[in-house]
Short mmCIF file of C-alpha atoms and ligand atoms in Angstrom, two decimals:
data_model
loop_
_atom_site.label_atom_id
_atom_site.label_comp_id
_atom_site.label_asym_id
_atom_site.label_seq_id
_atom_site.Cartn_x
_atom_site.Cartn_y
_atom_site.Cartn_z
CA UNK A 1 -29.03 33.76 42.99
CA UNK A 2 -25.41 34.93 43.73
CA UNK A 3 -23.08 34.79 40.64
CA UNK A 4 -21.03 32.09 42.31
CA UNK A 5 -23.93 29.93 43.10
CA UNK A 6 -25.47 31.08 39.02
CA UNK A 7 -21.70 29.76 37.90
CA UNK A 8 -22.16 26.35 39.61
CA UNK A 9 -25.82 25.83 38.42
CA UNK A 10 -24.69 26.30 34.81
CA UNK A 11 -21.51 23.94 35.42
CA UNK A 12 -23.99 21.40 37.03
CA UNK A 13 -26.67 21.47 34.21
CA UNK A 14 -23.82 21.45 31.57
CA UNK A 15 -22.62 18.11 32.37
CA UNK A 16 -26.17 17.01 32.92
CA UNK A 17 -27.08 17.57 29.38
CA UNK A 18 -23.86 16.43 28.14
CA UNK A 19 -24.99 13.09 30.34
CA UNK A 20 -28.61 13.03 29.04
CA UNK A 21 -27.48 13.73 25.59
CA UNK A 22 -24.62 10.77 25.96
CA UNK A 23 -27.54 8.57 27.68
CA UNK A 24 -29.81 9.39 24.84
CA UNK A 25 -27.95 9.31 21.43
CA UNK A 26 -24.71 6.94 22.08
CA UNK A 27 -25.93 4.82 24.53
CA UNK A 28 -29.65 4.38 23.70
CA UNK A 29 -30.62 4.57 27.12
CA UNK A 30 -32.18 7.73 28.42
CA UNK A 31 -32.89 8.17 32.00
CA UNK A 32 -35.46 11.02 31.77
CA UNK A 33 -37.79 12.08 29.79
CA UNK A 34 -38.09 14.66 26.67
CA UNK A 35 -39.63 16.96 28.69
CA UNK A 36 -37.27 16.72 31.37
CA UNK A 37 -34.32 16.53 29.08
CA UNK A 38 -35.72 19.73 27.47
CA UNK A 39 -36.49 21.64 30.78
CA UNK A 40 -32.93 21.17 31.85
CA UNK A 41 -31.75 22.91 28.60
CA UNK A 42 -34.18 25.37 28.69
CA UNK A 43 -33.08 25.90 32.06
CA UNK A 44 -29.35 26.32 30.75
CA UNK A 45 -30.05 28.50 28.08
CA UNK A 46 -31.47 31.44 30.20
CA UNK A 47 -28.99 31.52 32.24
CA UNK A 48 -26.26 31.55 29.85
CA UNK A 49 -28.65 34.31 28.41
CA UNK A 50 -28.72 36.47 31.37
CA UNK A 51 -24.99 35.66 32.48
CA UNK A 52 -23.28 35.63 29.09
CA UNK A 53 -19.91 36.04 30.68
CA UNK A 54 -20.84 32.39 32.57
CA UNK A 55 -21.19 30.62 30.17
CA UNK A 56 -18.93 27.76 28.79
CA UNK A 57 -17.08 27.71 25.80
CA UNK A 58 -17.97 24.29 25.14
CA UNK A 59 -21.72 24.31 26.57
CA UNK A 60 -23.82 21.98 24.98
CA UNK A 61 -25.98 24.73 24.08
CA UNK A 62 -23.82 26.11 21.21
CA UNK A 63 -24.91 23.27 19.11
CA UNK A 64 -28.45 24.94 18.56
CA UNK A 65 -26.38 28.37 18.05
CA UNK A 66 -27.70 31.92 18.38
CA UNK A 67 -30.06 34.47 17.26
CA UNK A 68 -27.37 37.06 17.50
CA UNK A 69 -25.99 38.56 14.16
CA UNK A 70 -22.34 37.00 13.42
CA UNK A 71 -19.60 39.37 12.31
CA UNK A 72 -16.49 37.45 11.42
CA UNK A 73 -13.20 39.22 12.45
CA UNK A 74 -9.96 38.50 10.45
CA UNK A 75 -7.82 36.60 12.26
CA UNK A 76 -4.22 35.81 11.53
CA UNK A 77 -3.53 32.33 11.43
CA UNK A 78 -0.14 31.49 14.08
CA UNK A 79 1.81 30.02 10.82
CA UNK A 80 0.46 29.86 6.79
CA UNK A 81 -1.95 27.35 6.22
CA UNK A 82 -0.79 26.24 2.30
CA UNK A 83 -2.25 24.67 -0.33
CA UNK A 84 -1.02 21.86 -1.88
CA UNK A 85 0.61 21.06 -5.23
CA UNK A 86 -1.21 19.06 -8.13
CA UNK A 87 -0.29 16.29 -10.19
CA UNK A 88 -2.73 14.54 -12.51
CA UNK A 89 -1.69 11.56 -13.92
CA UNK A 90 -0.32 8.26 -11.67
CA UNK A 91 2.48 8.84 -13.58
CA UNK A 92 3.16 12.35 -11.96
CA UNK A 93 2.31 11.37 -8.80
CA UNK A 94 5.11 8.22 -9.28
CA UNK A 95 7.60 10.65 -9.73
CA UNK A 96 6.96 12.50 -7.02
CA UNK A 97 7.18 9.93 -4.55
CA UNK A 98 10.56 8.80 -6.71
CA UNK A 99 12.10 12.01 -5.93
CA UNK A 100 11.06 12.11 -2.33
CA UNK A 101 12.29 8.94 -1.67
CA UNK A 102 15.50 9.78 -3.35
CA UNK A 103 15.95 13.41 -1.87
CA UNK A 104 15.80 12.11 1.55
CA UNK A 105 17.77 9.66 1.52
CA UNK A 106 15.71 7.79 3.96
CA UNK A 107 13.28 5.03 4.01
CA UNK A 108 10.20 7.24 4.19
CA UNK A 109 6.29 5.92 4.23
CA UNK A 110 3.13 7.45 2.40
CA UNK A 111 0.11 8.59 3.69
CA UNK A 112 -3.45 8.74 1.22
CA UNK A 113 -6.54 10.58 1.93
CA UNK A 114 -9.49 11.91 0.45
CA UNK A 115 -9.24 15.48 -0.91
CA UNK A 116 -12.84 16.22 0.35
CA UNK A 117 -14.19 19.38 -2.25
CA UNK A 118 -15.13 21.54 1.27
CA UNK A 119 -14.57 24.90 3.04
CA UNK A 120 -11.33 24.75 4.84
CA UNK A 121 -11.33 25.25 8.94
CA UNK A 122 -8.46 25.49 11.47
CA UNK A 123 -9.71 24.65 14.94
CA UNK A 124 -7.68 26.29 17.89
CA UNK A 125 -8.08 23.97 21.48
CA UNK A 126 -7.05 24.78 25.01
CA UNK A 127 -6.79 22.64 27.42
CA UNK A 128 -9.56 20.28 25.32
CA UNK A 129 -12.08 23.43 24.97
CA UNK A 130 -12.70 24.68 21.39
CA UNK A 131 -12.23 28.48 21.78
CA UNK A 132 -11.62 29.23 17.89
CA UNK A 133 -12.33 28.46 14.19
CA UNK A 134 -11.28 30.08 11.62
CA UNK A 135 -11.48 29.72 7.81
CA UNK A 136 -8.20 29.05 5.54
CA UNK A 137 -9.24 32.91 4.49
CA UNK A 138 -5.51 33.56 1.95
CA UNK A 139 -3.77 31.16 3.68
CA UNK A 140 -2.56 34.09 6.10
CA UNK A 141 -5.70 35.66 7.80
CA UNK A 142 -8.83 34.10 7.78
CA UNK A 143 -12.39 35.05 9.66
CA UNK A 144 -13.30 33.67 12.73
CA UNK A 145 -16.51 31.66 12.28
CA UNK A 146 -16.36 29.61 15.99
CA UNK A 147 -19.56 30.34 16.79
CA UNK A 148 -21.09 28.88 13.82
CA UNK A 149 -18.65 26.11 13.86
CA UNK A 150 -19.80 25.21 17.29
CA UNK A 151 -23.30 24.15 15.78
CA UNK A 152 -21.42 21.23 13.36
CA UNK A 153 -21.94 17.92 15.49
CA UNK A 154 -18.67 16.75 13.84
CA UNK A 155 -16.83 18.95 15.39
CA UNK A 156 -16.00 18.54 19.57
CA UNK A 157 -16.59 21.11 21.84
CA UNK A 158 -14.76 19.50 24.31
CA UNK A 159 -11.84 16.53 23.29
CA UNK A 160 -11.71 13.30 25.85
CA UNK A 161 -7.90 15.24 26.67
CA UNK A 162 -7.02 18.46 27.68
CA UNK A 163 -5.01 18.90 24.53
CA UNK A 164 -3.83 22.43 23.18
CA UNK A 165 -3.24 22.46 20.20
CA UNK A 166 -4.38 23.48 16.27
CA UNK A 167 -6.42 21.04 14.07
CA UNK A 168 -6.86 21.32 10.72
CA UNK A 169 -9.94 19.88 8.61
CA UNK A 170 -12.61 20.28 5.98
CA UNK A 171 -16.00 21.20 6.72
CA UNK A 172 -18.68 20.00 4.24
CA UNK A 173 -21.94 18.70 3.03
CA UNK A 174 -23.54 15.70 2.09
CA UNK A 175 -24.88 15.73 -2.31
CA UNK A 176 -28.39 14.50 -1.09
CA UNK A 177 -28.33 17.43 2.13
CA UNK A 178 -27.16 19.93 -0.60
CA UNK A 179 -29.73 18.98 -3.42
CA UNK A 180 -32.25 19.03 -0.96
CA UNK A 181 -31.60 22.28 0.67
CA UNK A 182 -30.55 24.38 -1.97
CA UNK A 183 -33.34 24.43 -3.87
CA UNK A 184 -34.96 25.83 -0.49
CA UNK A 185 -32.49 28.64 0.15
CA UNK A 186 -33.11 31.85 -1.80
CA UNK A 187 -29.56 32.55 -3.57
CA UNK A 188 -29.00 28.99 -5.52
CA UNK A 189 -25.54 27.30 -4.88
CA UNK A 190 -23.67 25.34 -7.70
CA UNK A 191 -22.48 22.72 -6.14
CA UNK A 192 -21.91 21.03 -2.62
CA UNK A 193 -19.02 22.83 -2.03
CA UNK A 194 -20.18 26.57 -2.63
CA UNK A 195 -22.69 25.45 -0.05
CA UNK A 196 -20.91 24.15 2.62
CA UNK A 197 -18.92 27.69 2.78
CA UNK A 198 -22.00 29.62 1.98
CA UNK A 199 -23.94 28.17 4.93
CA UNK A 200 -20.68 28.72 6.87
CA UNK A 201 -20.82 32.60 7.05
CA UNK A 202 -24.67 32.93 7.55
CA UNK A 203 -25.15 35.68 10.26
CA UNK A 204 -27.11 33.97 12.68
CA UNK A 205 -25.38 30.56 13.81
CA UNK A 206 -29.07 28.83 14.49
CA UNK A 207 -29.53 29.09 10.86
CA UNK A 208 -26.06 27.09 10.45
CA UNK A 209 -27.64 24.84 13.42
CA UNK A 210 -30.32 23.51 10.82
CA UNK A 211 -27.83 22.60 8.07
CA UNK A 212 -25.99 19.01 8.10
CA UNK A 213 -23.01 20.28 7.44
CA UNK A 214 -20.14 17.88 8.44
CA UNK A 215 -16.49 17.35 9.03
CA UNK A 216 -13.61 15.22 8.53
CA UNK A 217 -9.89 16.61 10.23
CA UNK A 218 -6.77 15.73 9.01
CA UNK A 219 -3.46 17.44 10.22
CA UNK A 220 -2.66 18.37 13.78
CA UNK A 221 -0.04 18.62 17.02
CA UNK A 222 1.88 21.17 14.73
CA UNK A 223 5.36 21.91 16.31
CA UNK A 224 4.64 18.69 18.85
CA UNK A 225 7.53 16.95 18.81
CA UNK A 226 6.35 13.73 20.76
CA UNK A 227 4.49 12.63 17.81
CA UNK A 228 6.56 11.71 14.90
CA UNK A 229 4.44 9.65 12.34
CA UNK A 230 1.08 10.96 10.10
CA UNK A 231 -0.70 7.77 10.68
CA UNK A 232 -0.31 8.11 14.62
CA UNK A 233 -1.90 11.51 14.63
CA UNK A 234 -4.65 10.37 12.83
CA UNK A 235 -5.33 7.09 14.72
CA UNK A 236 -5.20 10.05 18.13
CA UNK A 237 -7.77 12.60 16.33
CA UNK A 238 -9.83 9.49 16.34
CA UNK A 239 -9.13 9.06 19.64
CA UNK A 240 -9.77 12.89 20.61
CA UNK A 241 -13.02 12.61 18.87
CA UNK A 242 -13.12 13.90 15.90
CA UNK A 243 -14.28 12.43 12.82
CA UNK A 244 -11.47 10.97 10.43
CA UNK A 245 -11.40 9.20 6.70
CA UNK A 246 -12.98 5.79 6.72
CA UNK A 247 -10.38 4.75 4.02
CA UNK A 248 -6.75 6.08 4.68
CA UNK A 249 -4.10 3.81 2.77
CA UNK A 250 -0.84 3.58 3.95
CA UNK A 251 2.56 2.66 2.09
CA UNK A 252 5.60 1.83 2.67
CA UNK A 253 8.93 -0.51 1.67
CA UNK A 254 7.90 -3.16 3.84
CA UNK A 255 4.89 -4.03 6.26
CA UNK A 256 5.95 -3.01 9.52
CA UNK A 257 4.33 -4.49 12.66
CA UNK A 258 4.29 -1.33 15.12
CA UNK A 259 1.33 -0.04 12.67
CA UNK A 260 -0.60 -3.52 13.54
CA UNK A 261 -3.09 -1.84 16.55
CA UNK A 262 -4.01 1.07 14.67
CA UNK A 263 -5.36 -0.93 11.62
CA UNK A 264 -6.88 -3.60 14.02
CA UNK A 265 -9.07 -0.48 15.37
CA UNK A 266 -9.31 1.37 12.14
CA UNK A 267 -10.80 -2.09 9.59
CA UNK A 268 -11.64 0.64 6.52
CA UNK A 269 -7.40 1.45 6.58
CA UNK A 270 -5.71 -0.12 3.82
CA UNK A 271 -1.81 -0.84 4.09
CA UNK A 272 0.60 -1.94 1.49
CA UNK A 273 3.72 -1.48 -0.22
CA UNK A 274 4.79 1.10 -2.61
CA UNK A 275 3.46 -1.59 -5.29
CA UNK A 276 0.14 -1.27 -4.56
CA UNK A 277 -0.59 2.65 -4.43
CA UNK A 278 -1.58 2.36 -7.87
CA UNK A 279 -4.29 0.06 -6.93
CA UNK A 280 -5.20 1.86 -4.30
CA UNK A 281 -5.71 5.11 -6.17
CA UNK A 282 -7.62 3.40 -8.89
CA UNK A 283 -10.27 1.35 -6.45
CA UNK A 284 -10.71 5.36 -4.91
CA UNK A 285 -11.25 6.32 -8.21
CA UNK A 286 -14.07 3.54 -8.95
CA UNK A 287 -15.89 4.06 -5.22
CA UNK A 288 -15.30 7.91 -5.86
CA UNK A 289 -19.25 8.00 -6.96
CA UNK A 290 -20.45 6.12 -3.85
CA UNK A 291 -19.11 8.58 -1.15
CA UNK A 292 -22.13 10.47 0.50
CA UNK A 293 -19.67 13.56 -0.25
CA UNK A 294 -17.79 15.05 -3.32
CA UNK A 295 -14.13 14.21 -3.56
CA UNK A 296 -11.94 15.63 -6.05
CA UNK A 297 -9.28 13.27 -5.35
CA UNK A 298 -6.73 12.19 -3.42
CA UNK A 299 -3.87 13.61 -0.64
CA UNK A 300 -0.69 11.60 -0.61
CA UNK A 301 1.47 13.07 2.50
CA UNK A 302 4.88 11.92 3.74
CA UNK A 303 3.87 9.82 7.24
CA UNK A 304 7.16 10.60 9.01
CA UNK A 305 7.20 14.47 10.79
CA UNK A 306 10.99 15.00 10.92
CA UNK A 307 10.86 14.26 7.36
CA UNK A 308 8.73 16.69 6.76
CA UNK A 309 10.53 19.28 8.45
CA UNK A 310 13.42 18.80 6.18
CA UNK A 311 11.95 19.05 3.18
CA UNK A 312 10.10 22.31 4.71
CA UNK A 313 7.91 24.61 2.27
CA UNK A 314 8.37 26.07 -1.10
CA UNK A 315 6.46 29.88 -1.44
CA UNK A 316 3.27 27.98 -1.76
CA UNK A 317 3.09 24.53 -1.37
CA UNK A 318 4.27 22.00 1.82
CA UNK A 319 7.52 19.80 -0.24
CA UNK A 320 5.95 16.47 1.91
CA UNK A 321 2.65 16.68 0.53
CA UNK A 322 1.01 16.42 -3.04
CA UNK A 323 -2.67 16.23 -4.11
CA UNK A 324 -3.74 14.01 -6.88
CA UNK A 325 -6.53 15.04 -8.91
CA UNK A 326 -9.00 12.92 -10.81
CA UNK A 327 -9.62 15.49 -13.57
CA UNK A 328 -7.35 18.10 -14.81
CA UNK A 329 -8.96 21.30 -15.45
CA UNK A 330 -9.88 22.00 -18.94
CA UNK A 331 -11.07 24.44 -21.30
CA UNK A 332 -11.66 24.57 -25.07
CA UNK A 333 -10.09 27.04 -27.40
CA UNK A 334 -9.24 26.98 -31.45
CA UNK A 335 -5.70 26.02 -32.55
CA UNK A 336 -4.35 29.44 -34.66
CA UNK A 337 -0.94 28.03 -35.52
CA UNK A 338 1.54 25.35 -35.24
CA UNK A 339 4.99 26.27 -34.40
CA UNK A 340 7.88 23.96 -34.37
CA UNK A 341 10.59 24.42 -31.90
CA UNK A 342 14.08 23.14 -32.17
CA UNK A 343 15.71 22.51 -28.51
CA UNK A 344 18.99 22.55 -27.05
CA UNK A 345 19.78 19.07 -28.01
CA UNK A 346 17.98 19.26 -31.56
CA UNK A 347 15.00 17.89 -30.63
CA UNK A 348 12.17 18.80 -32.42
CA UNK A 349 8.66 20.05 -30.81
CA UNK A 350 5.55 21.21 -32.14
CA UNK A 351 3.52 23.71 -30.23
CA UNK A 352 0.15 24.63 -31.32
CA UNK A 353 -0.51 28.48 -30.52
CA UNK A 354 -4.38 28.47 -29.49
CA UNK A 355 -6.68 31.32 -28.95
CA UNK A 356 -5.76 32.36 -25.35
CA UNK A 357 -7.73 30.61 -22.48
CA UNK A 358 -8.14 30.97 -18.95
CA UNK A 359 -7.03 27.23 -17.12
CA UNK A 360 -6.55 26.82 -13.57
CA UNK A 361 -5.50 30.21 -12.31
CA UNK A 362 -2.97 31.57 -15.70
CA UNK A 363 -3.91 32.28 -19.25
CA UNK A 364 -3.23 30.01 -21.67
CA UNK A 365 -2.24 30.20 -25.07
CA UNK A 366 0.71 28.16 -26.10
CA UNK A 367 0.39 23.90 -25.76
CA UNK A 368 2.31 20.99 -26.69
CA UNK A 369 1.85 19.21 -29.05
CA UNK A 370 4.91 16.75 -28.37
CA UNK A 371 5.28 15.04 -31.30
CA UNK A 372 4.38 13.40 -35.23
CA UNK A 373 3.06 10.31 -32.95
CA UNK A 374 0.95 12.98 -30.56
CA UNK A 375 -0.20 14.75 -33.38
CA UNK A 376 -1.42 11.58 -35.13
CA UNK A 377 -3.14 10.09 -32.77
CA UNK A 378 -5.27 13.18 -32.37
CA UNK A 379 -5.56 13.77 -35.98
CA UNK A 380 -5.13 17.57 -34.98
CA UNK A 381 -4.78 20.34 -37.57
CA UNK A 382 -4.50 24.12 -37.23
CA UNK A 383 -7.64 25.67 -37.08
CA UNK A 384 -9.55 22.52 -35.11
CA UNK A 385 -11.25 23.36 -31.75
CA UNK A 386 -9.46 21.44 -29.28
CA UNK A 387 -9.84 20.71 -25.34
CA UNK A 388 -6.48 21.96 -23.69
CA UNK A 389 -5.88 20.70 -20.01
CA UNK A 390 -2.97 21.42 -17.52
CA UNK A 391 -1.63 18.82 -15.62
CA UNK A 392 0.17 19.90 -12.61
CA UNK A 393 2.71 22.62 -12.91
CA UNK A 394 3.66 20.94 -16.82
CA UNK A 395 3.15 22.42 -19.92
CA UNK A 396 -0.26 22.70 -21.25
CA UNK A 397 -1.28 19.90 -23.83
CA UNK A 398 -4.16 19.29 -26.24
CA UNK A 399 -6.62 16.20 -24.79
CA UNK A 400 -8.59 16.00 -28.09
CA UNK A 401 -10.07 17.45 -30.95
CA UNK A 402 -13.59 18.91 -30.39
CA UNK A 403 -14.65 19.81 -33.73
CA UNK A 404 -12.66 19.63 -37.04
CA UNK A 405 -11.84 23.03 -39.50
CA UNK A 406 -13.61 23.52 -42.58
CA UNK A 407 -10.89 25.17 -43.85
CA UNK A 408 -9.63 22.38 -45.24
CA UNK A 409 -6.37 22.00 -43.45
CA UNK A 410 -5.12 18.22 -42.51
CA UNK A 411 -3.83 16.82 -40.14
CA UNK A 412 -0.24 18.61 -39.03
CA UNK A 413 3.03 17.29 -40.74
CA UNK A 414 6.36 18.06 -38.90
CA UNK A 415 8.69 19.38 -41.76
CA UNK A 416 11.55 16.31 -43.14
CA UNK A 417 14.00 19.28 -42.06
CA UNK A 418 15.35 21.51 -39.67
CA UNK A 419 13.16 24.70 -39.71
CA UNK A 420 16.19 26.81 -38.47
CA UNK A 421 19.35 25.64 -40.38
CA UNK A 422 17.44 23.38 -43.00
CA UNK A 423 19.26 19.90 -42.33
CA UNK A 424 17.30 16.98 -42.58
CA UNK A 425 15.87 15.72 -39.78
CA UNK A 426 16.72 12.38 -38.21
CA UNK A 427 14.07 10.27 -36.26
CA UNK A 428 14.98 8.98 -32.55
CA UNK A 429 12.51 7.49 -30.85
CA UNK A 430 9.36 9.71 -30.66
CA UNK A 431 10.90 12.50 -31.48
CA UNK A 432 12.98 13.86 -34.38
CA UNK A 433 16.08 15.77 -34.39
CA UNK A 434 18.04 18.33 -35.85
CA UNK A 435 21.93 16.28 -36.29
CA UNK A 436 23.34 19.46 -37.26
CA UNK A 437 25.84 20.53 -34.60
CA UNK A 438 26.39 24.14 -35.80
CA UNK A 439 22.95 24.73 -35.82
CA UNK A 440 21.83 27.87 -34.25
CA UNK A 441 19.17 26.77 -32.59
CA UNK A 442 21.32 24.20 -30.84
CA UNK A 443 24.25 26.91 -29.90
CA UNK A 444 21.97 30.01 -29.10
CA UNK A 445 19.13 27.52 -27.26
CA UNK A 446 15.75 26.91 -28.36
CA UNK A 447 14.25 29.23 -31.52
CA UNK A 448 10.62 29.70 -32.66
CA UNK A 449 9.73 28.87 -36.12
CA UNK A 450 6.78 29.31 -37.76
CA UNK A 451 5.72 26.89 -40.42
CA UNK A 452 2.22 26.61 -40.71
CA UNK A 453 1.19 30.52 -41.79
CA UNK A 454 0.97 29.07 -44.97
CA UNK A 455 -1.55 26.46 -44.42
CA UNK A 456 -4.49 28.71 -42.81
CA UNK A 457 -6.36 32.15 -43.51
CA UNK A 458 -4.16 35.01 -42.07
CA UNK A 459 -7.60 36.97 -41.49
CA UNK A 460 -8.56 35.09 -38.83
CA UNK A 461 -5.54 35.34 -36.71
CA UNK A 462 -6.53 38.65 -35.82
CA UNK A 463 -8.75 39.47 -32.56
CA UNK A 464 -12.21 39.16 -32.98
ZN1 LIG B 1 18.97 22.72 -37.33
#
């Protein structure tokens, strides 16, 4: 065969599979049989073998992968693919939307997704063809895994347009595919997540062929100026064919009737006003366990794009985006002191100095304690063994006590006066203050005091 007539043979039994396969698993319908189904890839196959430089991009044959050992160059990504900033508590996340609404000055809309717990992947298409994936890697380079990607059913080799553009998603697994297969692989993963990226840089992609793994996408058309709203691009990567959330909620000041087609095709969409995100985060919360997948909570994005350009990027974090996580990350440590600090403005606040702890990235080993009221409803004394979370970017705080002292110490008193200048204190709301005007904690800013030496073993506050 010439190489021009080898090039048209592996067109022609490209789109034949692609039309057996469509035949066979969408439309229930097959016009030939296994055998002949199989023959024709076969057939396909041997000459992409023999004519590597022939073969298509988007050949239905990369879904069974290859043989061939992977290596995974770096590739830079064309602009930073960021993380996103945390909040914690609906409270948090309130605020944040507060002060969006109020920096822009315009009558913005909200976006919420699952935060699927996956392995990032940035999906580069020309002209429809998938010609590159590459992990989130830093943020700034990442490793080119296409090949391996190309096995994930999820994920199109070829769109239903000629789009070029950049995608960006989260590749994943199933808990019942990872329980199941784990135990099967030699090197044990922890959880569903570790997998997923694991699996992703295995060497031969017909290894990653045999794993389920599975993908949702989420963010795309960067720097396309024709589309304007979040919701609209995700109603089109539906449309492109790839797989999107089941259970996007939508929010805004009023209901507004250009969104009514996309949630006629899209049933699982929930809309609603800024009211009933709360609702909406806490029935996620509640079907959390029921998801095939782990999710570790929620994305709430600004929907409108020129928004989003204004507000633009901090270092690290997109300003139109914020993730809200079910559980703040904890860790449990042993409260060495109590320290009381007198503010600016003569509040009072009691910070408990804890043995240092690693939380979330930073060491840890001052947290609030906020105040008597705080303190009392933990019933938290120096020397206890406490759990210590971080919420978002906030200070540190004690959740609870773990385990009481046997030293004997109760529960922490804040002193009746100022620890700095010695004036009584005066009570204002939760908190209490320090009236004096001249005192130096309120002129030279906020001062450390230590109170509660007195009230523990001084051994102990030594490294052990
Ligand atoms: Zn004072």
């Amino acid at each position: 065969m010439t190489r021009d007539k080898v090039k048209k043979r592996i067109e022609y039994l490209v789109n034949e599979v692609r039309r057996h396969q469509d035949l066979y698993y969408k439309k229930a319908q097959p016009e030939i049989s296994d055998r002949e189904y199989d023959a024709l890839f076969d057939e396909l196959l041997k000459l992409e073998r023999r004519y590597p430089d022939l073969a298509l991009p988007d050949s239905p044959t990369k879904r069974v992968g290859s043989d061939l050992d992977n290596e995974f160059p770096e590739v830079r990504h064309p602009f930073p693919m960021l993380s996103l900033d945390k909040v914690y508590t609906i409270d948090e996340l309130e605020s944040w939307i507060e002060k969006s609404r109020n920096d822009t000055g315009y009558d913005i809309s909200f976006t919420v997704e699952e935060k699927i717990d996956g392995s990032t992947i940035v999906l580069h298409y020309e002209n429809g063809i998938l010609v590159r994936a590459v992990t989130r890697g830093d943020g700034f380079v990442g490793n080119d895994i296409t090949e391996n990607v190309r096995t994930i059913k999820d994920i199109p080799l070829r769109l239903s347009e000629p789009v070029t553009s950049i995608f960006r998603g989260e590749i994943y697994i199933d808990r019942k595919d990872f329980e199941k297969l784990n135990s099967q692989f030699d090197s044990i993963y922890a959880n569903p997540r570790n997998f997923a990226a694991g699996s992703l840089r295995r060497k031969k992609s017909s290894e990653v062929a045999k794993i389920p793994l599975k993908s949702y996408v989420y963010e795309g058309f960067y720097g396309d100026v024709s589309i304007k709203e979040h919701l609209k691009v995700l109603h089109k990567l539906t449309e492109l064919g790839f797989r999107v959330f089941d259970d996007v909620g939508y929010f805004s000041s009023t209901i507004k009737k250009e969104y009514d087609n996309i949630f006629k095709k899209h049933t699982g969409w929930v809309r609603g006003t800024y009211r009933d995100i709360d609702n909406f985060i806490i029935r996620m919360k509640e079907v959390r366990d029921k998801l095939p997948y782990d999710i570790d909570g929620l994305v709430v994005k600004i929907n409108e794009y020129p928004i989003r350009d204004k507000l633009g990027y901090t270092a690290h974090h997109p300003r139109w985006a914020m993730a809200f996580k079910f559980e703040a990350p904890q860790a449990v440590s042993e409260i060495l002191d109590i320290d009381v600090q007198v503010g600016r403005t003569g509040r009072i606040t009691p910070v408990a100095r804890i043995k240092p702890v690693w939380i979330a990235g930073t060491t840890v080993s001052n947290v609030t304690l906020h105040n008597q009221d705080y303190i009392n409803s933990l019933d938290v004394a120096i020397g206890d063994v406490v759990a210590v979370s971080r919420h978002g970017d906030v200070i540190p705080a004690v959740d609870e006590v773990i385990e009481k002292n046997d030293k004997g110490n109760k529960t922490f008193k804040l002193p009746d006066t100022c620890p700095v200048c010695g004036t009584p204190l005066i009570q204002d709301g939760a908190h209490l203050f320090c009236p004096n005007r001249n005192c130096p904690a309120r002129i030279y800013g906020r001062i450390s005091f230590f109170v509660g030496k007195g009230q523990m073993d001084i051994e102990n506050l030594g490294p052990e």
